[in-house]
């Protein structure tokens, strides 16, 4: 059990485990997510971009985007995949920022721990939105310019409440993604880390104590797309 | 696949070559990853490009496209020279001891019997030497220089690591490590699997590429065992099902050969196509072929097929005899050539986007306009259905009358699909068809009903094959499945479903549309394609075998040639991975390849029951272009010679000769770069379906060309730049994707660049680019006519302006 996070008896909260050592970047999760949400496609292009990473980043119609990072170490090519999404922080700084503008525009689902952006986010000012973005260590919140709603992954809360697993997890063919009760998932992540470390000594779990979407990476953080980084430590995030 | 998807988890070494498995068969990687995690299996990916497959493999070995036989030949040499083969297996289960006839020779790249005028071999001199009784002569000591293992050894002794390195571009130490890793599976308690796909078939040496895996797997004792096998990865387009049901010109359902002009009667057909073996331990299963053929004719023509009329054999079309490389070839290679030459009046194209996915697209698009009529069934409009108003085409000048039948989607109908592991699986209808779209089966039945009526009412030339058909009244997928399984047509059991192969007869008392699926739909168990039970024995469980889930041909056997997974006493080579086991009175585990007892027992049979002599063929006379695979360059190649012989490319390659079939000479400085083409996860084949799925087009929106940083620097191209790729046949606009995942090759001491492009994009979706296949060439494998999509020569430059991309 990682330090700094205590599970109480009543805690049935949920957590994802995303094992990037198993990810083949098939992008089934990315597509299933937006299909489930019923989102339209963005107009994407290769001109001036030249990458498989499409759309280039998260946006109000893509709660999940698989990020690609390629590099060479001593003539060996590596291609790291990172299915990026909201981490559902246990103490979400975006909520701290949002609450300062519109109370309860961001709520935490008591049972699952899901961090939910409600329709009230519409009322958050441009400045408030920028602050939410700034507070988020992973650059997650996006705004639908038309509806003004600020949105991001909702943990497929409706599905979870009905006893299903989130769509991205359901779709994953290689077992890179799992979802369940926090205690069990954290244990699984630690077990898996111990195994992966044998092949990749730099392997690590990303911010496992403070998030509900725990990534296992095999290389250093900076060998993944930017958003794998926690741009600033959580403890620095305090209300303005 | 000789094995099946789940079985990949049982392997100790997974050699993925000629396949981008993770991208094109995403689910399969679940099992590859399991093998890696649970068995510490080594995953080796051999492919020109570092792909998502390479990213999850232990090692990626980039080789120049079209040099797989050199790579595999080097491995065969390595295994034999270092004595790494599985002796007991090779001795007992292969034709290693067979003595090749004295006429056999191999000189300067050509085998005995080559006819250069007609580009074919007379195979007389490849045959085995027979004794006075007609049995193959053998040397169990393997000392005779003409015995198979010696012939193989000598042939591949030329494939030294240095020579292989020189032509493939793979460093010698990398080759040696890969050979060591894979050869380590040549032990009784180890298993290695080879996964391949279109990266092997789409070459003018395609079938011989696959033959190399046959030789390697036999030498290492990897056939028949769990975690072994030769596994052709077949996917969503139901390639397995369409092959089984013969959507190919040269076979009838169940892999029966198509009749040819020298087989005017059924008797001739049976005589010329039914193998005879005098080997006492050989099952020679194909000796049953006449039963399957007659049962197929009975299924086609019903009561109109009688003993007196040869069961309607006369009504089947006959292919010309193959007196040259192109005679009697009705594949799309020559079909489009004839269409281009104006020799075809009309036809139908179903569920394939020919004007995008076939090579040398510019020729094919012109060819379509030579037809009087064309009718098609499709879900979406695509480059083929719309060819008459494509880029540069004036619809007023196209005479072709085009009909398009709207087809419904897979999810809008029920039916069967066969997965790569030969499992026939039923799928239910999820939604009603939209608009006026209908299942293709229904469209086909209705068209044929009209045609039958017309012939009956008005008569016509050679109407018998049409009016005598045992045709359907309406489309009922389950009824078709029932007829595929087949039934008794007379006698006591008349009307009863066949229960398996042993029910078949050659007297017209049985009918079946595809003998290999007999047993899949019985009176007792109904439609077994619908089974979803996970019930299994502990022995089956240990290798992930689910005999009660769906149904696999033949006879629900999950691992083909499984009698080679045991020793002569019927005991598994590896107890922990037992596929079958003789318990003293019967076999346990998987359905065995025939019920005969183990070889050491009385009545025991050799394991390779589909082969005439019952033994795995290290040396085989079945292919048209040689008894052993030999390295030849692609028809369009960046090198002048390859160092293995003076024969640069496959002497039997099928190459049409129209004015648009222009081929660059070897090492043409105008086209110095190798182009390889491929598909991707996000788009399905030619893309006409997936380009219409917004979330998939969002993920892969536009045609691109993957190239190395080195080539990009040479050409002044930056990532994301629009570029123009040119071959002697066409010009394609694409966006540069500059990547470390493609590295320049060092070939014969100089640098050769390779680029890669997907073929899923076409003009009917505006601004995403048009057919990559305008660059590729019509040059076919001599055995299958599959075109060489994987290697041709091009040049590339930065584009000043583009019209196809927006």
Coordinates of N, CA and C in Angstrom, one line a residue, chain B residues 12-218:
Chain B
X12 N 7.1 -20.6 -26.8 CA 8.3 -20.1 -26.1 C 9.0 -19.0 -27.0
X13 N 8.7 -19.1 -28.2 CA 9.3 -18.0 -29.1 C 8.3 -17.8 -30.2
X14 N 8.0 -16.5 -30.4 CA 7.0 -16.1 -31.4 C 7.7 -15.3 -32.5
X15 N 7.9 -15.9 -33.6 CA 8.5 -15.2 -34.7 C 7.4 -14.5 -35.6
X16 N 7.4 -13.2 -35.6 CA 6.4 -12.5 -36.4 C 7.1 -12.0 -37.6
X17 N 6.8 -12.5 -38.7 CA 7.5 -12.1 -40.0 C 6.5 -12.0 -41.1
X18 N 6.6 -10.9 -41.8 CA 5.6 -10.7 -42.9 C 4.2 -10.4 -42.3
X19 N 4.2 -9.8 -41.1 CA 3.0 -9.4 -40.4 C 3.2 -8.3 -39.4
X20 N 2.2 -7.4 -39.4 CA 2.2 -6.4 -38.4 C 1.0 -6.8 -37.4
X21 N 1.2 -7.8 -36.7 CA 0.1 -8.5 -36.0 C -0.6 -7.6 -35.0
X22 N 0.1 -6.7 -34.3 CA -0.6 -5.9 -33.3 C -1.5 -4.9 -34.0
X23 N -1.2 -4.4 -35.2 CA -2.0 -3.4 -35.8 C -3.1 -4.1 -36.6
X24 N -2.8 -5.2 -37.2 CA -3.8 -5.8 -38.2 C -4.7 -6.9 -37.6
X25 N -4.2 -7.4 -36.5 CA -5.0 -8.4 -35.7 C -4.9 -8.1 -34.3
X26 N -5.4 -6.9 -33.9 CA -5.1 -6.4 -32.5 C -5.4 -7.4 -31.4
X27 N -6.4 -8.2 -31.5 CA -6.8 -9.1 -30.5 C -5.7 -10.2 -30.3
X28 N -5.0 -10.5 -31.3 CA -4.0 -11.6 -31.2 C -2.9 -11.2 -30.2
X29 N -2.7 -9.9 -30.1 CA -1.6 -9.5 -29.2 C -1.9 -9.8 -27.7
X30 N -3.2 -10.0 -27.4 CA -3.5 -10.4 -26.1 C -2.8 -11.7 -25.8
X31 N -2.7 -12.6 -26.7 CA -2.1 -13.9 -26.5 C -0.6 -13.8 -26.6
X32 N -0.1 -13.0 -27.5 CA 1.4 -12.8 -27.6 C 1.9 -12.2 -26.3
X33 N 1.2 -11.3 -25.7 CA 1.6 -10.6 -24.5 C 1.5 -11.7 -23.3
X34 N 0.5 -12.5 -23.4 CA 0.4 -13.6 -22.4 C 1.6 -14.5 -22.4
X35 N 2.0 -14.9 -23.6 CA 3.1 -15.8 -23.8 C 4.4 -15.1 -23.2
X36 N 4.5 -13.9 -23.5 CA 5.7 -13.1 -23.0 C 5.7 -13.0 -21.5
X37 N 4.5 -12.7 -20.9 CA 4.4 -12.6 -19.5 C 4.4 -13.9 -18.7
X38 N 3.7 -14.9 -19.2 CA 3.5 -16.1 -18.4 C 4.6 -17.2 -18.8
X39 N 5.2 -17.1 -19.9 CA 6.1 -18.2 -20.3 C 7.5 -17.6 -20.5
X40 N 7.6 -16.3 -20.4 CA 8.9 -15.6 -20.7 C 9.3 -15.8 -22.2
X41 N 8.2 -15.9 -23.0 CA 8.5 -16.2 -24.4 C 9.2 -15.0 -25.0
X42 N 10.0 -15.3 -26.0 CA 10.8 -14.3 -26.8 C 9.9 -13.9 -28.0
X43 N 9.7 -12.6 -28.2 CA 8.9 -12.1 -29.3 C 9.8 -11.4 -30.3
X44 N 10.0 -12.0 -31.5 CA 10.9 -11.4 -32.5 C 10.0 -10.9 -33.7
X45 N 10.2 -9.6 -34.0 CA 9.4 -9.1 -35.1 C 10.4 -8.7 -36.3
X46 N 10.2 -9.4 -37.4 CA 11.0 -9.1 -38.6 C 10.2 -8.4 -39.6
X47 N 10.5 -7.2 -39.9 CA 9.7 -6.4 -40.8 C 10.4 -5.1 -41.2
X48 N 10.2 -4.6 -42.4 CA 11.0 -3.4 -42.8 C 10.8 -2.2 -41.8
X49 N 9.6 -2.1 -41.3 CA 9.2 -0.9 -40.5 C 9.0 -1.3 -39.0
X50 N 9.5 -0.4 -38.1 CA 9.2 -0.6 -36.7 C 7.7 -0.1 -36.5
X51 N 6.9 -1.0 -36.1 CA 5.5 -0.7 -36.0 C 5.0 -0.9 -34.5
X52 N 3.7 -0.8 -34.3 CA 3.2 -1.1 -33.0 C 3.4 -2.5 -32.6
X53 N 3.6 -3.4 -33.5 CA 4.0 -4.8 -33.2 C 5.4 -4.8 -32.6
X54 N 6.3 -4.1 -33.3 CA 7.7 -4.0 -32.9 C 7.8 -3.5 -31.5
X55 N 7.0 -2.5 -31.2 CA 7.0 -1.8 -29.9 C 6.8 -2.7 -28.7
X56 N 6.0 -3.8 -29.0 CA 5.7 -4.8 -27.9 C 6.5 -6.0 -28.1
X57 N 7.5 -6.1 -29.0 CA 8.3 -7.3 -29.2 C 9.7 -7.1 -28.4
X58 N 10.3 -8.2 -28.2 CA 11.7 -8.1 -27.5 C 12.7 -7.5 -28.5
X59 N 12.5 -7.9 -29.7 CA 13.5 -7.4 -30.7 C 12.8 -7.1 -32.0
X60 N 13.2 -6.0 -32.7 CA 12.7 -5.7 -34.0 C 13.8 -5.9 -35.0
X61 N 13.6 -6.6 -36.0 CA 14.7 -6.8 -37.0 C 14.2 -6.2 -38.3
X62 N 14.7 -5.0 -38.7 CA 14.3 -4.5 -40.0 C 15.0 -5.1 -41.1
X63 N 14.3 -5.7 -42.1 CA 14.9 -6.2 -43.3 C 14.3 -5.6 -44.5
X64 N 15.1 -5.5 -45.5 CA 14.6 -4.9 -46.8 C 13.5 -5.7 -47.3
X65 N 12.4 -5.0 -47.7 CA 11.3 -5.7 -48.2 C 11.6 -6.6 -49.4
X66 N 11.1 -7.9 -49.3 CA 11.4 -8.8 -50.4 C 12.6 -9.7 -50.2
X67 N 13.2 -9.7 -49.0 CA 14.4 -10.5 -48.7 C 14.1 -11.6 -47.6
X68 N 12.9 -12.0 -47.5 CA 12.5 -12.9 -46.4 C 13.1 -14.3 -46.6
X69 N 13.2 -14.7 -47.9 CA 13.7 -16.1 -48.1 C 15.2 -16.1 -47.8
X70 N 15.9 -15.0 -48.0 CA 17.3 -14.9 -47.6 C 17.4 -15.1 -46.1
X71 N 16.5 -14.3 -45.4 CA 16.5 -14.4 -43.9 C 16.2 -15.8 -43.4
X72 N 15.2 -16.4 -44.0 CA 14.8 -17.7 -43.5 C 15.7 -18.8 -44.0
X73 N 16.2 -18.6 -45.2 CA 17.2 -19.6 -45.7 C 18.5 -19.6 -44.8
X74 N 18.8 -18.4 -44.4 CA 20.0 -18.3 -43.5 C 19.7 -19.1 -42.2
X75 N 18.4 -19.0 -41.7 CA 18.1 -19.8 -40.5 C 18.1 -21.3 -40.8
X76 N 17.6 -21.7 -41.9 CA 17.6 -23.2 -42.2 C 19.1 -23.6 -42.2
X77 N 19.9 -22.8 -42.9 CA 21.4 -23.2 -42.9 C 21.9 -23.3 -41.5
X78 N 21.6 -22.3 -40.7 CA 22.1 -22.2 -39.3 C 21.7 -23.4 -38.5
X79 N 20.4 -23.8 -38.7 CA 19.9 -25.0 -37.9 C 20.6 -26.2 -38.3
X80 N 20.8 -26.4 -39.6 CA 21.4 -27.6 -40.1 C 22.9 -27.7 -39.9
X81 N 23.6 -26.5 -40.1 CA 25.0 -26.5 -40.0 C 25.4 -26.7 -38.5
X82 N 24.6 -26.2 -37.6 CA 24.9 -26.3 -36.2 C 24.2 -27.5 -35.5
X83 N 23.6 -28.3 -36.3 CA 23.0 -29.5 -35.8 C 21.9 -29.2 -34.7
X84 N 21.1 -28.2 -34.9 CA 20.1 -27.8 -33.9 C 18.7 -28.4 -34.1
X85 N 18.6 -29.3 -35.1 CA 17.2 -29.7 -35.4 C 16.8 -30.9 -34.5
X86 N 15.5 -31.2 -34.5 CA 14.9 -32.1 -33.6 C 15.0 -33.5 -34.3
X87 N 16.0 -34.3 -34.0 CA 16.3 -35.5 -34.8 C 15.2 -36.5 -34.8
X88 N 14.6 -36.8 -33.7 CA 13.6 -37.9 -33.7 C 12.4 -37.5 -34.5
X89 N 12.0 -36.2 -34.4 CA 10.9 -35.7 -35.2 C 11.2 -35.7 -36.7
X90 N 12.4 -35.2 -37.0 CA 12.8 -35.1 -38.4 C 12.9 -36.5 -39.0
X91 N 13.4 -37.5 -38.3 CA 13.5 -38.9 -38.7 C 12.2 -39.5 -39.0
X92 N 11.3 -39.4 -38.0 CA 10.0 -40.1 -38.0 C 8.9 -39.4 -38.8
X93 N 8.9 -38.1 -38.8 CA 7.7 -37.4 -39.3 C 8.0 -36.5 -40.5
X94 N 9.2 -36.5 -41.0 CA 9.4 -35.8 -42.3 C 9.9 -36.7 -43.4
X95 N 10.0 -36.1 -44.6 CA 10.5 -36.9 -45.7 C 12.1 -36.7 -45.8
X96 N 12.8 -36.5 -44.7 CA 14.2 -36.2 -44.7 C 15.0 -37.4 -45.4
X97 N 14.4 -38.6 -45.3 CA 15.1 -39.8 -45.8 C 14.8 -40.1 -47.2
X98 N 13.8 -39.5 -47.8 CA 13.4 -39.7 -49.2 C 14.5 -39.4 -50.1
X99 N 14.7 -40.2 -51.2 CA 15.7 -39.9 -52.1 C 15.2 -39.2 -53.4
X100 N 15.7 -38.1 -53.6 CA 15.3 -37.3 -54.8 C 15.9 -37.9 -56.0
X101 N 15.1 -38.0 -57.1 CA 15.5 -38.6 -58.4 C 16.8 -38.0 -58.9
X102 N 17.5 -38.8 -59.8 CA 18.8 -38.3 -60.3 C 18.7 -37.1 -61.2
X103 N 17.5 -36.8 -61.7 CA 17.4 -35.7 -62.6 C 17.4 -34.3 -61.9
X104 N 17.2 -34.4 -60.6 CA 17.1 -33.1 -59.9 C 18.4 -32.3 -60.0
X105 N 18.3 -31.0 -60.3 CA 19.5 -30.2 -60.2 C 19.1 -28.8 -59.9
X106 N 20.1 -28.0 -59.4 CA 19.9 -26.6 -59.2 C 21.1 -25.9 -59.6
X107 N 21.0 -25.1 -60.7 CA 22.1 -24.4 -61.3 C 21.8 -22.9 -61.5
X108 N 22.7 -22.1 -60.9 CA 22.6 -20.7 -61.1 C 21.2 -20.1 -61.0
X109 N 20.5 -20.6 -59.9 CA 19.2 -20.0 -59.6 C 18.0 -20.7 -60.3
X110 N 18.3 -21.7 -61.1 CA 17.2 -22.4 -61.8 C 17.2 -23.9 -61.4
X111 N 16.0 -24.5 -61.1 CA 15.9 -25.9 -60.8 C 15.8 -26.6 -62.2
X112 N 15.9 -27.9 -62.1 CA 15.8 -28.7 -63.4 C 14.5 -28.6 -64.0
X113 N 14.4 -28.6 -65.3 CA 13.2 -28.6 -66.0 C 12.5 -27.3 -66.4
X114 N 13.3 -26.2 -66.4 CA 12.7 -24.9 -66.6 C 12.6 -24.7 -68.1
X115 N 11.4 -24.2 -68.5 CA 11.1 -23.8 -69.9 C 11.0 -22.3 -69.9
X116 N 12.1 -21.6 -70.4 CA 12.2 -20.2 -70.3 C 11.1 -19.5 -71.2
X117 N 10.7 -20.2 -72.3 CA 9.8 -19.5 -73.2 C 8.4 -19.4 -72.5
X118 N 8.0 -20.4 -71.8 CA 6.7 -20.4 -71.2 C 6.7 -20.0 -69.7
X119 N 7.9 -19.8 -69.2 CA 8.1 -19.5 -67.8 C 7.5 -20.5 -66.8
X120 N 7.6 -21.7 -67.2 CA 7.1 -22.8 -66.3 C 8.1 -23.9 -66.2
X121 N 8.0 -24.7 -65.1 CA 8.8 -25.9 -64.9 C 8.1 -27.1 -65.3
X122 N 8.8 -28.0 -65.9 CA 8.4 -29.4 -66.0 C 8.9 -30.1 -64.8
X123 N 8.0 -30.6 -63.9 CA 8.4 -31.0 -62.6 C 8.9 -32.5 -62.6
X124 N 9.0 -33.1 -63.7 CA 9.4 -34.5 -63.8 C 10.7 -34.8 -63.1
X125 N 11.7 -33.9 -63.2 CA 13.0 -34.1 -62.6 C 13.0 -33.8 -61.1
X126 N 12.0 -33.3 -60.6 CA 12.0 -33.0 -59.1 C 11.5 -34.2 -58.3
X127 N 11.0 -35.2 -59.0 CA 10.3 -36.3 -58.3 C 11.2 -37.2 -57.5
X128 N 10.7 -37.9 -56.6 CA 11.5 -38.9 -55.8 C 11.8 -40.1 -56.6
X129 N 12.9 -40.8 -56.2 CA 13.2 -42.0 -56.9 C 12.4 -43.1 -56.3
X130 N 11.8 -44.0 -57.2 CA 11.0 -45.1 -56.8 C 11.7 -46.4 -56.9
X131 N 11.3 -47.4 -56.1 CA 11.8 -48.7 -56.2 C 10.9 -49.5 -57.2
X132 N 11.2 -50.7 -57.4 CA 10.5 -51.5 -58.5 C 9.0 -51.6 -58.1
X133 N 8.7 -51.5 -56.8 CA 7.2 -51.6 -56.4 C 6.5 -50.3 -56.5
X134 N 7.3 -49.3 -56.8 CA 6.6 -47.9 -56.9 C 6.7 -47.2 -55.6
X135 N 7.4 -47.7 -54.6 CA 7.5 -47.0 -53.3 C 8.7 -46.0 -53.4
X136 N 8.7 -44.9 -52.6 CA 9.8 -44.0 -52.6 C 11.0 -44.6 -52.0
X137 N 12.2 -44.5 -52.6 CA 13.4 -45.0 -52.0 C 13.8 -44.1 -50.9
X138 N 14.3 -44.7 -49.8 CA 14.7 -43.9 -48.6 C 16.0 -44.3 -48.1
X139 N 16.7 -43.4 -47.4 CA 17.9 -43.7 -46.7 C 17.8 -43.2 -45.3
X140 N 17.4 -44.1 -44.4 CA 17.2 -43.7 -43.0 C 18.5 -43.2 -42.4
X141 N 19.6 -43.5 -42.9 CA 20.9 -43.1 -42.3 C 21.2 -41.6 -42.8
X142 N 20.4 -41.1 -43.7 CA 20.6 -39.7 -44.2 C 22.0 -39.5 -44.8
X143 N 22.6 -40.6 -45.3 CA 24.0 -40.4 -45.9 C 23.9 -40.1 -47.4
X144 N 22.9 -40.7 -48.0 CA 22.9 -40.5 -49.5 C 22.8 -39.0 -49.8
X145 N 23.7 -38.6 -50.7 CA 23.8 -37.2 -51.0 C 22.5 -36.7 -51.7
X146 N 21.7 -37.6 -52.2 CA 20.4 -37.2 -52.8 C 19.2 -37.4 -51.9
X147 N 19.5 -37.7 -50.7 CA 18.3 -37.8 -49.8 C 18.0 -36.4 -49.3
X148 N 16.6 -36.2 -49.0 CA 16.1 -34.9 -48.9 C 16.9 -34.0 -47.9
X149 N 17.3 -34.5 -46.8 CA 17.9 -33.6 -45.8 C 19.3 -33.2 -46.3
X150 N 19.9 -34.0 -47.1 CA 21.2 -33.6 -47.7 C 21.0 -32.6 -48.8
X151 N 20.0 -32.8 -49.6 CA 19.7 -31.8 -50.7 C 19.3 -30.4 -50.1
X152 N 18.5 -30.5 -49.0 CA 18.2 -29.2 -48.3 C 19.5 -28.6 -47.7
X153 N 20.3 -29.4 -47.1 CA 21.5 -28.9 -46.4 C 22.4 -28.2 -47.5
X154 N 22.6 -28.9 -48.6 CA 23.4 -28.4 -49.6 C 22.8 -27.1 -50.2
X155 N 21.5 -27.1 -50.5 CA 20.9 -25.9 -51.1 C 21.1 -24.7 -50.2
X156 N 20.9 -24.8 -48.9 CA 21.0 -23.7 -48.0 C 22.4 -23.4 -47.4
X157 N 23.3 -24.3 -47.8 CA 24.7 -24.0 -47.3 C 25.2 -22.7 -48.0
X158 N 24.5 -22.3 -49.0 CA 24.9 -21.0 -49.7 C 24.4 -19.8 -48.9
X159 N 23.6 -20.0 -47.9 CA 23.0 -18.9 -47.2 C 23.7 -18.6 -45.9
X160 N 25.0 -18.1 -46.1 CA 25.8 -17.8 -44.9 C 25.3 -16.5 -44.3
X161 N 25.6 -16.3 -43.1 CA 25.1 -15.1 -42.4 C 25.6 -13.9 -43.1
X162 N 26.8 -13.9 -43.5 CA 27.4 -12.7 -44.2 C 26.6 -12.3 -45.4
X163 N 26.3 -13.4 -46.2 CA 25.6 -13.2 -47.5 C 24.2 -12.7 -47.2
X164 N 23.6 -13.3 -46.2 CA 22.2 -12.9 -45.9 C 22.2 -11.5 -45.4
X165 N 23.2 -11.1 -44.6 CA 23.3 -9.8 -44.1 C 23.4 -8.8 -45.2
X166 N 24.2 -9.1 -46.2 CA 24.5 -8.3 -47.3 C 23.3 -7.9 -48.2
X167 N 22.3 -8.8 -48.2 CA 21.2 -8.5 -49.1 C 19.9 -8.1 -48.3
X168 N 19.8 -8.5 -47.1 CA 18.7 -8.1 -46.2 C 18.9 -6.8 -45.6
X169 N 20.2 -6.5 -45.3 CA 20.5 -5.2 -44.6 C 20.4 -5.4 -43.1
X170 N 20.3 -6.7 -42.6 CA 20.3 -7.0 -41.2 C 21.8 -7.3 -40.8
X171 N 22.2 -6.7 -39.7 CA 23.6 -6.9 -39.2 C 23.8 -8.3 -38.9
X172 N 25.1 -8.9 -39.1 CA 25.3 -10.3 -38.9 C 25.0 -10.7 -37.4
X173 N 25.4 -9.9 -36.5 CA 25.2 -10.3 -35.1 C 23.7 -10.4 -34.7
X174 N 22.9 -9.5 -35.3 CA 21.5 -9.5 -35.1 C 20.9 -10.8 -35.7
X175 N 21.4 -11.2 -36.9 CA 20.9 -12.4 -37.5 C 21.2 -13.6 -36.6
X176 N 22.4 -13.7 -36.1 CA 22.8 -14.8 -35.3 C 22.0 -14.9 -34.1
X177 N 21.8 -13.8 -33.4 CA 21.0 -13.8 -32.2 C 19.6 -14.3 -32.4
X178 N 19.0 -13.8 -33.5 CA 17.6 -14.2 -33.9 C 17.6 -15.7 -34.2
X179 N 18.6 -16.2 -35.0 CA 18.6 -17.6 -35.3 C 18.8 -18.5 -34.1
X180 N 19.6 -18.0 -33.2 CA 19.8 -18.8 -31.9 C 18.5 -18.9 -31.1
X181 N 17.9 -17.7 -31.0 CA 16.7 -17.7 -30.2 C 15.6 -18.6 -30.8
X182 N 15.4 -18.5 -32.1 CA 14.4 -19.4 -32.7 C 14.8 -20.8 -32.7
X183 N 16.0 -21.1 -33.0 CA 16.5 -22.5 -33.1 C 16.4 -23.2 -31.7
X184 N 16.4 -22.4 -30.7 CA 16.3 -23.0 -29.3 C 15.0 -23.7 -29.1
X185 N 14.0 -23.5 -30.0 CA 12.7 -24.2 -29.9 C 12.8 -25.6 -30.5
X186 N 13.9 -26.0 -31.0 CA 14.1 -27.4 -31.6 C 14.3 -28.5 -30.6
X187 N 13.6 -28.3 -29.4 CA 13.8 -29.3 -28.4 C 12.4 -29.9 -28.1
X188 N 12.3 -31.1 -27.6 CA 11.0 -31.7 -27.4 C 10.1 -30.9 -26.4
X189 N 10.7 -30.2 -25.5 CA 9.9 -29.5 -24.5 C 9.8 -28.0 -24.8
X190 N 10.1 -27.6 -26.1 CA 10.0 -26.2 -26.4 C 9.2 -26.1 -27.7
X191 N 8.5 -24.9 -27.8 CA 7.7 -24.7 -29.0 C 7.9 -23.3 -29.5
X192 N 8.0 -23.2 -30.8 CA 8.1 -21.9 -31.5 C 7.0 -21.7 -32.5
X193 N 6.4 -20.5 -32.6 CA 5.3 -20.3 -33.6 C 5.8 -19.2 -34.6
X194 N 5.3 -19.4 -35.8 CA 5.6 -18.4 -36.8 C 4.3 -17.7 -37.2
X195 N 4.2 -16.4 -37.1 CA 3.0 -15.7 -37.5 C 3.3 -14.9 -38.7
X196 N 2.5 -15.1 -39.8 CA 2.7 -14.3 -41.0 C 1.4 -13.8 -41.5
X197 N 1.4 -12.9 -42.4 CA 0.2 -12.4 -43.1 C 0.6 -11.9 -44.5
X198 N 0.0 -10.8 -44.9 CA 0.2 -10.4 -46.3 C 1.6 -9.9 -46.5
X199 N 2.4 -9.6 -45.5 CA 3.8 -9.3 -45.7 C 4.6 -10.4 -46.3
X200 N 4.0 -11.6 -46.2 CA 4.7 -12.7 -46.9 C 4.0 -13.1 -48.2
X201 N 2.7 -13.0 -48.2 CA 2.0 -13.5 -49.4 C 2.1 -12.5 -50.6
X202 N 2.2 -11.2 -50.3 CA 2.2 -10.3 -51.4 C 3.6 -10.0 -52.0
X203 N 4.2 -11.1 -52.4 CA 5.5 -11.0 -53.1 C 5.4 -12.0 -54.3
X204 N 6.3 -11.8 -55.3 CA 6.3 -12.8 -56.4 C 7.0 -14.1 -55.9
X205 N 7.5 -14.1 -54.6 CA 7.9 -15.3 -54.0 C 7.1 -15.6 -52.8
X206 N 5.8 -15.2 -52.8 CA 5.0 -15.3 -51.7 C 4.8 -16.7 -51.1
X207 N 4.5 -17.7 -51.9 CA 4.2 -19.0 -51.4 C 5.6 -19.6 -50.9
X208 N 6.6 -19.3 -51.6 CA 7.9 -19.8 -51.2 C 8.4 -19.2 -49.9
X209 N 8.0 -18.0 -49.6 CA 8.2 -17.4 -48.3 C 7.6 -18.3 -47.2
X210 N 6.4 -18.7 -47.5 CA 5.7 -19.5 -46.5 C 6.3 -20.9 -46.4
X211 N 6.8 -21.4 -47.5 CA 7.4 -22.7 -47.5 C 8.7 -22.7 -46.6
X212 N 9.4 -21.6 -46.5 CA 10.5 -21.6 -45.6 C 10.1 -21.9 -44.2
X213 N 8.9 -21.4 -43.8 CA 8.5 -21.6 -42.5 C 8.1 -23.1 -42.3
X214 N 7.6 -23.7 -43.4 CA 7.3 -25.2 -43.3 C 8.6 -25.9 -43.0
X215 N 9.7 -25.6 -43.7 CA 10.9 -26.3 -43.5 C 11.5 -26.0 -42.1
X216 N 11.5 -24.8 -41.6 CA 12.0 -24.5 -40.3 C 11.2 -25.2 -39.2
X217 N 9.9 -25.1 -39.4 CA 9.0 -25.7 -38.3 C 9.1 -27.2 -38.3
X218 N 9.4 -27.8 -39.4 CA 9.6 -29.3 -39.4 C 10.9 -29.6 -38.8

